[in-house]
PDB file of C-alpha atoms in Angstrom:
ATOM      1  CA  UNK A   1      -2.760 -16.278  -9.907  1.00 78.00           C
ATOM      2  CA  UNK A   2      -0.023 -13.655 -10.192  1.00 90.00           C
ATOM      3  CA  UNK A   3       1.912 -12.403  -7.197  1.00 90.00           C
ATOM      4  CA  UNK A   4       5.192 -10.585  -6.783  1.00 94.00           C
ATOM      5  CA  UNK A   5       8.240 -12.481  -5.588  1.00 93.00           C
ATOM      6  CA  UNK A   6      10.049 -11.005  -2.592  1.00 92.00           C
ATOM      7  CA  UNK A   7      12.680  -9.554  -4.911  1.00 95.00           C
ATOM      8  CA  UNK A   8      10.070  -8.029  -7.233  1.00 96.00           C
ATOM      9  CA  UNK A   9       8.100  -6.551  -4.345  1.00 95.00           C
ATOM     10  CA  UNK A  10      11.250  -5.051  -2.857  1.00 95.00           C
ATOM     11  CA  UNK A  11      12.197  -3.546  -6.243  1.00 97.00           C
ATOM     12  CA  UNK A  12       8.677  -2.154  -6.759  1.00 97.00           C
ATOM     13  CA  UNK A  13       8.577  -0.530  -3.321  1.00 96.00           C
ATOM     14  CA  UNK A  14      12.125   0.803  -3.647  1.00 97.00           C
ATOM     15  CA  UNK A  15      11.545   2.313  -7.092  1.00 98.00           C
ATOM     16  CA  UNK A  16       8.178   3.786  -6.139  1.00 97.00           C
ATOM     17  CA  UNK A  17       9.603   5.244  -2.916  1.00 97.00           C
ATOM     18  CA  UNK A  18      12.084   7.268  -4.959  1.00 97.00           C
ATOM     19  CA  UNK A  19       9.727   8.091  -7.848  1.00 97.00           C
ATOM     20  CA  UNK A  20       6.187   8.520  -6.502  1.00 97.00           C
ATOM     21  CA  UNK A  21       5.587   8.568  -2.740  1.00 96.00           C
ATOM     22  CA  UNK A  22       1.790   8.516  -3.059  1.00 97.00           C
ATOM     23  CA  UNK A  23       1.923   5.407  -5.244  1.00 97.00           C
ATOM     24  CA  UNK A  24       4.446   3.874  -2.854  1.00 97.00           C
ATOM     25  CA  UNK A  25       2.175   4.379   0.142  1.00 97.00           C
ATOM     26  CA  UNK A  26      -0.920   3.154  -1.730  1.00 97.00           C
ATOM     27  CA  UNK A  27       0.950   0.029  -2.846  1.00 97.00           C
ATOM     28  CA  UNK A  28       2.385  -0.599   0.622  1.00 96.00           C
ATOM     29  CA  UNK A  29      -1.023  -0.190   2.295  1.00 95.00           C
ATOM     30  CA  UNK A  30      -2.653  -2.446  -0.310  1.00 94.00           C
ATOM     31  CA  UNK A  31       0.066  -5.064   0.183  1.00 92.00           C
ATOM     32  CA  UNK A  32       0.137  -5.029   3.974  1.00 90.00           C
ATOM     33  CA  UNK A  33      -3.641  -4.916   4.336  1.00 90.00           C
ATOM     34  CA  UNK A  34      -4.455  -7.220   1.383  1.00 89.00           C
ATOM     35  CA  UNK A  35      -6.691  -4.562  -0.171  1.00 90.00           C
ATOM     36  CA  UNK A  36      -8.389  -4.552  -3.526  1.00 89.00           C
ATOM     37  CA  UNK A  37      -7.820  -1.339  -5.516  1.00 93.00           C
ATOM     38  CA  UNK A  38     -11.398  -0.216  -4.798  1.00 92.00           C
ATOM     39  CA  UNK A  39     -10.882  -0.784  -1.064  1.00 92.00           C
ATOM     40  CA  UNK A  40      -7.634   1.206  -1.162  1.00 95.00           C
ATOM     41  CA  UNK A  41      -9.360   4.003  -3.074  1.00 95.00           C
ATOM     42  CA  UNK A  42     -12.203   4.145  -0.524  1.00 93.00           C
ATOM     43  CA  UNK A  43      -9.885   4.920   2.409  1.00 96.00           C
ATOM     44  CA  UNK A  44     -10.448   8.376   3.894  1.00 96.00           C
ATOM     45  CA  UNK A  45      -8.654  10.570   6.426  1.00 97.00           C
ATOM     46  CA  UNK A  46     -11.196   9.422   9.015  1.00 96.00           C
ATOM     47  CA  UNK A  47     -10.112   5.795   8.500  1.00 96.00           C
ATOM     48  CA  UNK A  48      -6.692   6.450  10.040  1.00 96.00           C
ATOM     49  CA  UNK A  49      -6.814   6.339  13.819  1.00 91.00           C
ATOM     50  CA  UNK A  50      -3.430   6.369  15.513  1.00 85.00           C
ATOM     51  CA  UNK A  51      -2.028   2.894  15.076  1.00 92.00           C
ATOM     52  CA  UNK A  52      -5.024   1.463  13.215  1.00 95.00           C
ATOM     53  CA  UNK A  53      -6.613   1.639   9.816  1.00 94.00           C
ATOM     54  CA  UNK A  54     -10.362   1.193   9.424  1.00 93.00           C
ATOM     55  CA  UNK A  55     -10.683  -1.120   6.417  1.00 90.00           C
ATOM     56  CA  UNK A  56     -14.067  -1.444   4.735  1.00 85.00           C
ATOM     57  CA  UNK A  57     -14.017  -4.684   2.750  1.00 81.00           C
ATOM     58  CA  UNK A  58     -15.684  -4.576  -0.632  1.00 79.00           C
ATOM     59  CA  UNK A  59     -17.606  -7.824  -0.385  1.00 73.00           C
ATOM     60  CA  UNK A  60     -18.972  -8.089   3.164  1.00 67.00           C
ATOM     61  CA  UNK A  61     -18.951  -4.383   3.965  1.00 64.00           C
ATOM     62  CA  UNK A  62     -18.154  -4.878   7.668  1.00 72.00           C
ATOM     63  CA  UNK A  63     -15.351  -2.497   8.681  1.00 79.00           C
ATOM     64  CA  UNK A  64     -12.331  -3.952  10.468  1.00 83.00           C
ATOM     65  CA  UNK A  65      -9.677  -2.136  12.460  1.00 88.00           C
ATOM     66  CA  UNK A  66      -6.325  -3.370  11.199  1.00 88.00           C
ATOM     67  CA  UNK A  67      -2.969  -2.428  12.741  1.00 92.00           C
ATOM     68  CA  UNK A  68      -0.766  -0.103  10.716  1.00 94.00           C
ATOM     69  CA  UNK A  69       2.413  -2.039   9.925  1.00 91.00           C
ATOM     70  CA  UNK A  70       5.502  -0.323  11.332  1.00 92.00           C
ATOM     71  CA  UNK A  71       9.044  -0.912  10.136  1.00 93.00           C
ATOM     72  CA  UNK A  72      12.399   0.792  10.714  1.00 94.00           C
ATOM     73  CA  UNK A  73      12.878   1.032   6.954  1.00 94.00           C
ATOM     74  CA  UNK A  74      10.800   3.840   5.418  1.00 94.00           C
ATOM     75  CA  UNK A  75      10.325   1.667   2.330  1.00 95.00           C
ATOM     76  CA  UNK A  76       8.340  -0.836   4.398  1.00 95.00           C
ATOM     77  CA  UNK A  77       6.806   1.517   7.015  1.00 95.00           C
ATOM     78  CA  UNK A  78       3.077   1.989   6.583  1.00 94.00           C
ATOM     79  CA  UNK A  79       3.169   4.668   9.297  1.00 93.00           C
ATOM     80  CA  UNK A  80       3.706   7.334   6.622  1.00 94.00           C
ATOM     81  CA  UNK A  81      -0.066   7.209   6.195  1.00 95.00           C
ATOM     82  CA  UNK A  82      -0.363   9.503   9.240  1.00 94.00           C
ATOM     83  CA  UNK A  83       1.819  12.085   7.470  1.00 93.00           C
ATOM     84  CA  UNK A  84      -0.454  11.878   4.406  1.00 95.00           C
ATOM     85  CA  UNK A  85      -3.551  12.423   6.569  1.00 96.00           C
ATOM     86  CA  UNK A  86      -1.940  15.399   8.318  1.00 95.00           C
ATOM     87  CA  UNK A  87      -1.054  16.942   4.947  1.00 95.00           C
ATOM     88  CA  UNK A  88      -4.555  16.466   3.531  1.00 96.00           C
ATOM     89  CA  UNK A  89      -6.190  17.907   6.648  1.00 96.00           C
ATOM     90  CA  UNK A  90      -3.831  20.917   6.683  1.00 96.00           C
ATOM     91  CA  UNK A  91      -4.875  21.600   3.061  1.00 96.00           C
ATOM     92  CA  UNK A  92      -8.518  21.912   4.102  1.00 97.00           C
ATOM     93  CA  UNK A  93      -9.543  18.259   3.928  1.00 96.00           C
ATOM     94  CA  UNK A  94     -11.793  16.563   6.455  1.00 97.00           C
ATOM     95  CA  UNK A  95     -12.502  13.047   7.704  1.00 96.00           C
ATOM     96  CA  UNK A  96     -14.249  12.186   4.402  1.00 97.00           C
ATOM     97  CA  UNK A  97     -11.323  13.285   2.210  1.00 97.00           C
ATOM     98  CA  UNK A  98     -10.010  10.290   0.224  1.00 97.00           C
ATOM     99  CA  UNK A  99      -6.411   9.308   0.927  1.00 97.00           C
ATOM    100  CA  UNK A 100      -5.814   7.935  -2.543  1.00 96.00           C
ATOM    101  CA  UNK A 101      -8.288   9.900  -4.654  1.00 91.00           C
ATOM    102  CA  UNK A 102      -7.082   8.990  -8.150  1.00 94.00           C
ATOM    103  CA  UNK A 103      -9.285   6.962 -10.490  1.00 95.00           C
ATOM    104  CA  UNK A 104      -8.844   3.231 -10.835  1.00 93.00           C
ATOM    105  CA  UNK A 105      -7.484   3.767 -14.348  1.00 95.00           C
ATOM    106  CA  UNK A 106      -4.889   6.227 -13.028  1.00 96.00           C
ATOM    107  CA  UNK A 107      -3.744   3.726 -10.380  1.00 96.00           C
ATOM    108  CA  UNK A 108      -3.544   0.956 -13.002  1.00 94.00           C
ATOM    109  CA  UNK A 109      -1.447   3.215 -15.252  1.00 96.00           C
ATOM    110  CA  UNK A 110       0.879   4.068 -12.355  1.00 97.00           C
ATOM    111  CA  UNK A 111       1.194   0.355 -11.519  1.00 97.00           C
ATOM    112  CA  UNK A 112       2.255  -0.501 -15.078  1.00 97.00           C
ATOM    113  CA  UNK A 113       4.768   2.368 -15.074  1.00 97.00           C
ATOM    114  CA  UNK A 114       6.287   1.469 -11.684  1.00 98.00           C
ATOM    115  CA  UNK A 115       6.443  -2.243 -12.542  1.00 97.00           C
ATOM    116  CA  UNK A 116       8.211  -1.435 -15.806  1.00 98.00           C
ATOM    117  CA  UNK A 117      10.713   0.740 -13.926  1.00 98.00           C
ATOM    118  CA  UNK A 118      11.258  -2.096 -11.419  1.00 98.00           C
ATOM    119  CA  UNK A 119      11.786  -4.675 -14.181  1.00 98.00           C
ATOM    120  CA  UNK A 120       8.648  -6.639 -13.337  1.00 97.00           C
ATOM    121  CA  UNK A 121       6.919  -8.542 -16.166  1.00 96.00           C
ATOM    122  CA  UNK A 122       3.832  -6.915 -17.649  1.00 94.00           C
ATOM    123  CA  UNK A 123       1.768 -10.013 -16.735  1.00 94.00           C
ATOM    124  CA  UNK A 124       2.132  -9.046 -13.069  1.00 95.00           C
ATOM    125  CA  UNK A 125       1.601  -5.325 -13.586  1.00 95.00           C
ATOM    126  CA  UNK A 126      -1.850  -5.096 -12.061  1.00 93.00           C
ATOM    127  CA  UNK A 127      -3.067  -3.912  -8.679  1.00 93.00           C
ATOM    128  CA  UNK A 128      -4.619  -7.230  -7.639  1.00 92.00           C
ATOM    129  CA  UNK A 129      -1.146  -8.806  -7.670  1.00 94.00           C
ATOM    130  CA  UNK A 130      -0.526  -6.899  -4.415  1.00 93.00           C
ATOM    131  CA  UNK A 131      -3.479  -8.672  -2.792  1.00 85.00           C
ATOM    132  CA  UNK A 132      -2.256 -12.034  -4.082  1.00 87.00           C
ATOM    133  CA  UNK A 133       1.221 -11.217  -2.772  1.00 89.00           C
ATOM    134  CA  UNK A 134      -0.219 -10.520   0.676  1.00 86.00           C
ATOM    135  CA  UNK A 135      -2.042 -13.873   0.636  1.00 86.00           C
ATOM    136  CA  UNK A 136       1.090 -15.651  -0.578  1.00 84.00           C
ATOM    137  CA  UNK A 137       3.246 -14.064   2.172  1.00 86.00           C
ATOM    138  CA  UNK A 138       0.729 -15.004   4.858  1.00 84.00           C
ATOM    139  CA  UNK A 139       0.528 -18.583   3.622  1.00 80.00           C
ATOM    140  CA  UNK A 140       4.310 -18.959   3.299  1.00 81.00           C
ATOM    141  CA  UNK A 141       4.795 -17.709   6.852  1.00 82.00           C
ATOM    142  CA  UNK A 142       1.910 -19.537   8.537  1.00 82.00           C
ATOM    143  CA  UNK A 143       0.998 -22.494   6.270  1.00 72.00           C
ATOM    144  CA  UNK A 144      -2.560 -21.728   7.343  1.00 75.00           C
ATOM    145  CA  UNK A 145      -5.474 -21.205   4.978  1.00 75.00           C
ATOM    146  CA  UNK A 146      -7.391 -19.799   7.933  1.00 73.00           C
ATOM    147  CA  UNK A 147      -4.758 -17.076   8.347  1.00 70.00           C
ATOM    148  CA  UNK A 148      -4.891 -16.306   4.611  1.00 72.00           C
ATOM    149  CA  UNK A 149      -8.671 -16.122   4.731  1.00 75.00           C
ATOM    150  CA  UNK A 150      -8.518 -13.796   7.748  1.00 73.00           C
ATOM    151  CA  UNK A 151      -5.808 -11.544   6.273  1.00 74.00           C
ATOM    152  CA  UNK A 152      -7.692 -11.131   2.996  1.00 75.00           C
ATOM    153  CA  UNK A 153     -11.099 -10.978   4.690  1.00 71.00           C
ATOM    154  CA  UNK A 154     -12.537 -13.799   2.594  1.00 67.00           C
ATOM    155  CA  UNK A 155     -16.149 -14.700   3.272  1.00 70.00           C
ATOM    156  CA  UNK A 156     -15.374 -18.370   2.771  1.00 68.00           C
ATOM    157  CA  UNK A 157     -12.318 -20.443   3.636  1.00 63.00           C
ATOM    158  CA  UNK A 158     -12.586 -22.055   0.200  1.00 63.00           C
ATOM    159  CA  UNK A 159     -11.491 -18.730  -1.347  1.00 66.00           C
ATOM    160  CA  UNK A 160      -8.098 -19.221   0.302  1.00 63.00           C
ATOM    161  CA  UNK A 161      -7.569 -22.543  -1.479  1.00 65.00           C
ATOM    162  CA  UNK A 162      -5.992 -20.678  -4.388  1.00 67.00           C
ATOM    163  CA  UNK A 163      -2.887 -20.239  -2.222  1.00 65.00           C
ATOM    164  CA  UNK A 164      -2.202 -23.959  -2.105  1.00 66.00           C
ATOM    165  CA  UNK A 165       0.423 -25.105  -4.563  1.00 65.00           C
ATOM    166  CA  UNK A 166       1.753 -28.495  -5.551  1.00 48.00           C
ATOM    167  CA  UNK A 167       4.935 -27.996  -3.523  1.00 53.00           C
ATOM    168  CA  UNK A 168       2.733 -27.608  -0.446  1.00 65.00           C
ATOM    169  CA  UNK A 169       1.984 -31.343  -0.629  1.00 61.00           C
ATOM    170  CA  UNK A 170       5.650 -32.050   0.092  1.00 65.00           C
ATOM    171  CA  UNK A 171       5.648 -29.571   2.977  1.00 67.00           C
ATOM    172  CA  UNK A 172       2.481 -31.161   4.360  1.00 67.00           C
ATOM    173  CA  UNK A 173       4.048 -34.643   4.174  1.00 66.00           C
ATOM    174  CA  UNK A 174       7.172 -33.348   5.931  1.00 70.00           C
ATOM    175  CA  UNK A 175       5.075 -31.703   8.668  1.00 73.00           C
ATOM    176  CA  UNK A 176       3.139 -34.929   9.274  1.00 74.00           C
ATOM    177  CA  UNK A 177       6.402 -36.902   9.363  1.00 74.00           C
ATOM    178  CA  UNK A 178       7.866 -34.502  11.934  1.00 79.00           C
ATOM    179  CA  UNK A 179       4.671 -34.702  13.970  1.00 79.00           C
ATOM    180  CA  UNK A 180       4.699 -38.503  13.978  1.00 83.00           C
ATOM    181  CA  UNK A 181       8.381 -38.552  14.873  1.00 81.00           C
ATOM    182  CA  UNK A 182       7.629 -36.236  17.804  1.00 80.00           C
ATOM    183  CA  UNK A 183       4.803 -38.537  18.971  1.00 83.00           C
ATOM    184  CA  UNK A 184       7.076 -41.557  18.693  1.00 81.00           C
ATOM    185  CA  UNK A 185       9.732 -39.776  20.718  1.00 83.00           C
ATOM    186  CA  UNK A 186       7.193 -38.953  23.441  1.00 82.00           C
ATOM    187  CA  UNK A 187       6.037 -42.557  23.506  1.00 79.00           C
ATOM    188  CA  UNK A 188       9.638 -43.702  23.902  1.00 77.00           C
ATOM    189  CA  UNK A 189       9.827 -45.570  20.677  1.00 59.00           C
TER     190      UNK A 189
END
């Protein structure tokens, strides 16, 4: 499973912010929402509602309202999606107008170009790496497969097992040790 390191993701978003704002926003939305390229491509103007994004997962088809991720840095602020919607609507679009209307092949080509510009290996230069990066970030910050499964809208918790790594065994042992030490402290021994 390929995912971007924090440094690679920062470089990709920084380069794309200066080079191609539409790609930047599509990548940021895909990263923060854990979207597949087809899910990103299916977003329409009507899916943006104030502080929420209506995400229609590919596999279970049940739409979910997800909060738009805000950040003081424009490189990490998903709120620019409202500006995109306003622009599309002012150009005669409507609620069914796609936000990211390029073909899958065009998005893949842009991903390879932006990754090359950001110095990211070609093996990671695919859209799905953004989804894997989202899952990796969630797991690293929560150590919860349930949170990963929720963030990526997996149908089954077993799908999230891919985010376990060998080094997690050491973290699990350490967490159990800390837990037992805490119990011992409470028991006075």
